Short mmCIF file of C-alpha atoms in Angstrom, two decimals:
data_model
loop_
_atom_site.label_atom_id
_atom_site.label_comp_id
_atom_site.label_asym_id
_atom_site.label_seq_id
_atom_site.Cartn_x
_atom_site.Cartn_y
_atom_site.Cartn_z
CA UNK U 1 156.41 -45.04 254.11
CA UNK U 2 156.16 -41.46 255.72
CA UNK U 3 156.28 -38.75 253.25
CA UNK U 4 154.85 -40.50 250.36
CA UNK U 5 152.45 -40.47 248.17
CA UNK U 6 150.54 -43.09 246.00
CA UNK U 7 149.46 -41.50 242.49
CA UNK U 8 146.03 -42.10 242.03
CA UNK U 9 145.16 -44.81 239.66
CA UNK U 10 143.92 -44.44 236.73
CA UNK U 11 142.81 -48.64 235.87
CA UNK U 12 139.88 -47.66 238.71
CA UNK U 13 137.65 -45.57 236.10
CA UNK U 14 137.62 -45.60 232.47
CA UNK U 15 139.43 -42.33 230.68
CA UNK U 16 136.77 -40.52 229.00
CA UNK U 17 136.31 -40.80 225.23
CA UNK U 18 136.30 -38.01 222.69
CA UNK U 19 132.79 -36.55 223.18
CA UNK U 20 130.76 -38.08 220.29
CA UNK U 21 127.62 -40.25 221.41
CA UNK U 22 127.83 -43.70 220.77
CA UNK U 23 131.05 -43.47 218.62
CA UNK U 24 134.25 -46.23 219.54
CA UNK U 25 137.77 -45.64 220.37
CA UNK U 26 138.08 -47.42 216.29
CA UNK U 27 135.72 -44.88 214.99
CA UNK U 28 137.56 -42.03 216.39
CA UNK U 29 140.80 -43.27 215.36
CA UNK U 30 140.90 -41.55 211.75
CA UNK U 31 138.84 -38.95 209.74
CA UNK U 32 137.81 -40.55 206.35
CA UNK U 33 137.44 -37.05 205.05
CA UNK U 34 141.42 -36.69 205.30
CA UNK U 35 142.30 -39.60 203.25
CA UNK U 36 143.50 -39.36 200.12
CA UNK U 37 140.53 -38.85 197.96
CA UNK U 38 138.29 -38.43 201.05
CA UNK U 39 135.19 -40.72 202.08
CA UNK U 40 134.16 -41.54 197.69
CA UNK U 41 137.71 -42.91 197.63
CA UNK U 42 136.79 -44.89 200.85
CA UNK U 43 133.14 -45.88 199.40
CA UNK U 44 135.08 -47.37 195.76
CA UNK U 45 137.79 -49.24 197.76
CA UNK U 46 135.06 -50.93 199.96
CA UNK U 47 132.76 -51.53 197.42
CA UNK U 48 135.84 -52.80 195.26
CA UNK U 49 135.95 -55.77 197.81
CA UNK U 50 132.75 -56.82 198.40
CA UNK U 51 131.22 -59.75 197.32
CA UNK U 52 127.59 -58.73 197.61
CA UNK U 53 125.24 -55.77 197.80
CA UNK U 54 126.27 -54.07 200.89
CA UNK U 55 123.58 -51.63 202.99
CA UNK U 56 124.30 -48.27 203.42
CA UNK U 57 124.01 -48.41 207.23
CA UNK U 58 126.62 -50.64 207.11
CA UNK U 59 129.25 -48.33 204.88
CA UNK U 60 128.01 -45.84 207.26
CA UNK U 61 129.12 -48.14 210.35
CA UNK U 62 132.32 -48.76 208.55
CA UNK U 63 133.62 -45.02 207.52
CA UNK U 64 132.12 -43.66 211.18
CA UNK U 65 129.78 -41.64 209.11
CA UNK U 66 125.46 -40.61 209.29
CA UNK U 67 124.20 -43.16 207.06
CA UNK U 68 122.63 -40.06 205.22
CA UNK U 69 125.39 -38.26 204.21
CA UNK U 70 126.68 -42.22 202.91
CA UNK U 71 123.65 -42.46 200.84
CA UNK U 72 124.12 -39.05 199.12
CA UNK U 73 127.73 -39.75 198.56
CA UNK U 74 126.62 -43.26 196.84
CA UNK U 75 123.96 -41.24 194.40
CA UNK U 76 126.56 -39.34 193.43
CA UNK U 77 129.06 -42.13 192.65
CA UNK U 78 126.63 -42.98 190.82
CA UNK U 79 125.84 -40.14 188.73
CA UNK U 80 129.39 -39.54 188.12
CA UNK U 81 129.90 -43.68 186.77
CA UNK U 82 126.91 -43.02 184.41
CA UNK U 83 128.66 -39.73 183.02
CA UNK U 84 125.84 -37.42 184.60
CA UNK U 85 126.88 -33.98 184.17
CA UNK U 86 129.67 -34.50 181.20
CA UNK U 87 131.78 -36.48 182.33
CA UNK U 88 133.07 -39.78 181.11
CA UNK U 89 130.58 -42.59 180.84
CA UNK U 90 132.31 -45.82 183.14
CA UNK U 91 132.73 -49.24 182.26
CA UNK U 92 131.22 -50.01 185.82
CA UNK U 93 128.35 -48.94 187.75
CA UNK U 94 127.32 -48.46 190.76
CA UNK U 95 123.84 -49.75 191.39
CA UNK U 96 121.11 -50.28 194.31
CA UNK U 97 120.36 -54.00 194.36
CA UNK U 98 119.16 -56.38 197.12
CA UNK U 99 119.12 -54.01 200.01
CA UNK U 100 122.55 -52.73 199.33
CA UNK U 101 124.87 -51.31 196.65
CA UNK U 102 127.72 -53.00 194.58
CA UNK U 103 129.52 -52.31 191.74
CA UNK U 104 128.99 -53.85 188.07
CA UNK U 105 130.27 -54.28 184.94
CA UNK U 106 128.33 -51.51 182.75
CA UNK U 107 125.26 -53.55 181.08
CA UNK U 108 126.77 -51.63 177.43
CA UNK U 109 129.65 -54.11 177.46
CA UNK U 110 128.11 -56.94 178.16
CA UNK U 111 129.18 -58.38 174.98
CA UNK U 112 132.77 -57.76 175.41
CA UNK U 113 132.88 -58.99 179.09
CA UNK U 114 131.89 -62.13 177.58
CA UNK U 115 134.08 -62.71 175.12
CA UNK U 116 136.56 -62.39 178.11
CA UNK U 117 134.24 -64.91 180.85
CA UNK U 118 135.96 -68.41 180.09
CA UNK U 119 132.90 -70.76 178.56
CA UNK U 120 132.12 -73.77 181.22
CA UNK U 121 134.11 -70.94 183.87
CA UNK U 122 130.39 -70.35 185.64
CA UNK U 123 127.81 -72.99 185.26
CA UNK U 124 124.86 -71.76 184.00
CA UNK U 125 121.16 -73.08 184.74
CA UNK U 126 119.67 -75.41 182.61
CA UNK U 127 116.25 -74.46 180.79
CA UNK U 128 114.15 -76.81 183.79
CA UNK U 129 115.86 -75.14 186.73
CA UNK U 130 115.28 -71.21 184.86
CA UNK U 131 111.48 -72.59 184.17
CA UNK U 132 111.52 -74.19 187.83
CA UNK U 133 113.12 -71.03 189.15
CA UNK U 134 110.56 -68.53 187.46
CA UNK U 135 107.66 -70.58 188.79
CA UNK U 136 109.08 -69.96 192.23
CA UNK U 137 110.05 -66.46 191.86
CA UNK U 138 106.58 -65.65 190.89
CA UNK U 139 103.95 -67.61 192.84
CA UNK U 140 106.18 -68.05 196.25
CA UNK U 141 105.88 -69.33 198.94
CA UNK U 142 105.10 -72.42 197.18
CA UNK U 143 105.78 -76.29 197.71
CA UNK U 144 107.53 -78.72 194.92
CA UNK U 145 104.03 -80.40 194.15
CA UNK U 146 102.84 -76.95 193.08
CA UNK U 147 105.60 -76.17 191.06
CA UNK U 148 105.96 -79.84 189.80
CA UNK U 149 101.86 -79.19 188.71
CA UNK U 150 102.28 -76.36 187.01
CA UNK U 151 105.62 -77.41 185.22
CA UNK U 152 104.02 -80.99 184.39
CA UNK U 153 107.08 -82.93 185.58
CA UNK U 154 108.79 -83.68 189.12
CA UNK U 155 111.11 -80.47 190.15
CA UNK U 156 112.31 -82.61 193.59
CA UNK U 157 116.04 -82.59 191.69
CA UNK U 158 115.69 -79.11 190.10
CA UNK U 159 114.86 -77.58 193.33
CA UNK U 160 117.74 -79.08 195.24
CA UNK U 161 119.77 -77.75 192.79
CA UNK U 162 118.79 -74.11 192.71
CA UNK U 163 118.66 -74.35 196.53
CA UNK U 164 122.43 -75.67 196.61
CA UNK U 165 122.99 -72.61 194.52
CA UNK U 166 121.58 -70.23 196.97
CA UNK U 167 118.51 -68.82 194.82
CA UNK U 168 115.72 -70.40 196.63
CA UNK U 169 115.62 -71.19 200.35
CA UNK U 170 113.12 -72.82 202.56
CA UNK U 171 110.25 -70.61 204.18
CA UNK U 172 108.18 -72.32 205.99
CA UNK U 173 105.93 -75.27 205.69
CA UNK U 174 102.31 -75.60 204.63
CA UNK U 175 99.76 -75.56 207.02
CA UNK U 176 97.55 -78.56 205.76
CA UNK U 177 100.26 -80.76 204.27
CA UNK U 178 103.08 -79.91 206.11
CA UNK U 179 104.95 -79.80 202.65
CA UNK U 180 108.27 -77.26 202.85
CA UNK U 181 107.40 -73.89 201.14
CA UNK U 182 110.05 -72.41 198.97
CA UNK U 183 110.69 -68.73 197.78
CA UNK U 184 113.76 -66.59 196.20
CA UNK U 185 116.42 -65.29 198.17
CA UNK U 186 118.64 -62.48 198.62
CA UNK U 187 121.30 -63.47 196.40
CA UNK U 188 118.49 -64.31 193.91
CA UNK U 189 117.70 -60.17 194.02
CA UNK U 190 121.58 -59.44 193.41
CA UNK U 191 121.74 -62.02 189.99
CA UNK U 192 118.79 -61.11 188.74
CA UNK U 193 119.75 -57.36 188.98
CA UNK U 194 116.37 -56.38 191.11
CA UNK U 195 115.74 -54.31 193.84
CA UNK U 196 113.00 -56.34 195.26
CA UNK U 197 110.42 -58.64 193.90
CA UNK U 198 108.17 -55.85 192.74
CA UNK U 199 110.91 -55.47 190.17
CA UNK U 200 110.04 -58.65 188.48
CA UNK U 201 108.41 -58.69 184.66
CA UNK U 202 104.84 -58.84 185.01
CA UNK U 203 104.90 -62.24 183.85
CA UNK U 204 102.67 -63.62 187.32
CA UNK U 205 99.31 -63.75 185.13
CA UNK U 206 100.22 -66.26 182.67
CA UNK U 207 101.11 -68.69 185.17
CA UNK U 208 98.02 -70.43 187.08
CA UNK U 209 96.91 -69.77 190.54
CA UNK U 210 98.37 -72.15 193.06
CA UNK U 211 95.95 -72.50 195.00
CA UNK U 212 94.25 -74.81 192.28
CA UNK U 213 96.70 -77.48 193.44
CA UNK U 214 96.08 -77.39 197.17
CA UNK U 215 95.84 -80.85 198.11
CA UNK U 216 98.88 -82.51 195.53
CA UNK U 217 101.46 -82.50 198.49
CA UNK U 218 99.09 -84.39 200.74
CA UNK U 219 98.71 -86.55 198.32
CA UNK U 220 101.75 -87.09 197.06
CA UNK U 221 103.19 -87.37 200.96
CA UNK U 222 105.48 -84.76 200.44
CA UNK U 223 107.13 -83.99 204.19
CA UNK U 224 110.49 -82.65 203.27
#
């Protein structure tokens, strides 16, 4: 039609973003700095949800924020749950464990929290699987015949067990025998309150080398 004219469309090129490198139309879309309580309140309502340690880059990703300025807010949750500086002392903390933080009951009232935790409500590990466990935790990777040697009696059961649970995994295998190596996991770090393995009691040289029982899994035909 004479006389008219098409508008140019705009579904041809994209409309340009808010000039921030890398950032998302979703990390754009709000300021955690202008909530109520700015990005602290935003760190506590997070961490209020989570179900395990969560990294700082990540809380970072989430709140649209340099993973720096996350970590210093974190330290000084922190401080401020421990009553640095005067104040009041919490009944929770805010600790660095397993790669991430998460919140916790306050180790001072552990006796009252348990009064409260229903007996039977969490199973807890039997003496074999906490022996079985600490044999892991401290010689890993290792197979079941090792631990079985050291323990004197078969762990095949045990180790199922603490694997079902989540606080050993599978690693590898060994080279000669082919037997599956086990060590401690992620979630092992988080229960045990640790940052990392260095953490651990230095309980390693009471317990025998391993490699004095090179040879049981071959023997023993142990494939799985």
């Amino acid at each position: 039609m004479s006389g008219t004219q098409t508008p140019p469309s705009t579904g041809d090129a994209p409309l340009p973003e808010a000039d921030v490198p890398g950032a998302s139309a979703d990390e754009l879309a709000f300021d955690v700095h202008e909530l109520p309580g700015g990005a602290q309140a935003v760190l506590e309502a997070v961490l209020m949800v989570a179900d395990e340690p969560i990294p700082a880059v990540r809380l970072a990703t989430v709140l649209a924020l340099p993973t720096e300025e996350v970590e210093r807010l974190l330290d000084d949750l922190a401080a401020e749950y421990r009553g640095t500086g005067g104040g009041r002392p919490r009944g929770f903390e805010l600790r660095r464990v397993g790669g991430g933080w998460r919140i916790y009951s306050a180790p001072a009232y552990a006796d009252v929290v348990g009064r409260f935790v229903v007996d039977g409500q969490s199973a807890r590990l039997t003496q074999a699987a906490l022996e079985t466990l600490a044999v892991i935790a401290y010689r890993q990777p290792v197979t079941r015949g090792q631990v079985s040697a050291v323990r004197g009696v078969n762990v095949d059961g045990v180790v199922r067990t603490l694997a079902a649970r989540g606080l050993v995994a599978e690693t590898g295998t060994e080279p000669s025998s082919g037997a599956v190596l086990y060590g401690t996991t992620g979630y092992f770090l988080e229960r045990m309150g640790l940052r990392s393995l260095d953490d651990l009691p230095p309980l390693a040289p009471y317990l025998p080398e391993i490699d004095a029982f090179d040879g049981l899994d071959a023997a023993a035909g142990e494939h799985q």
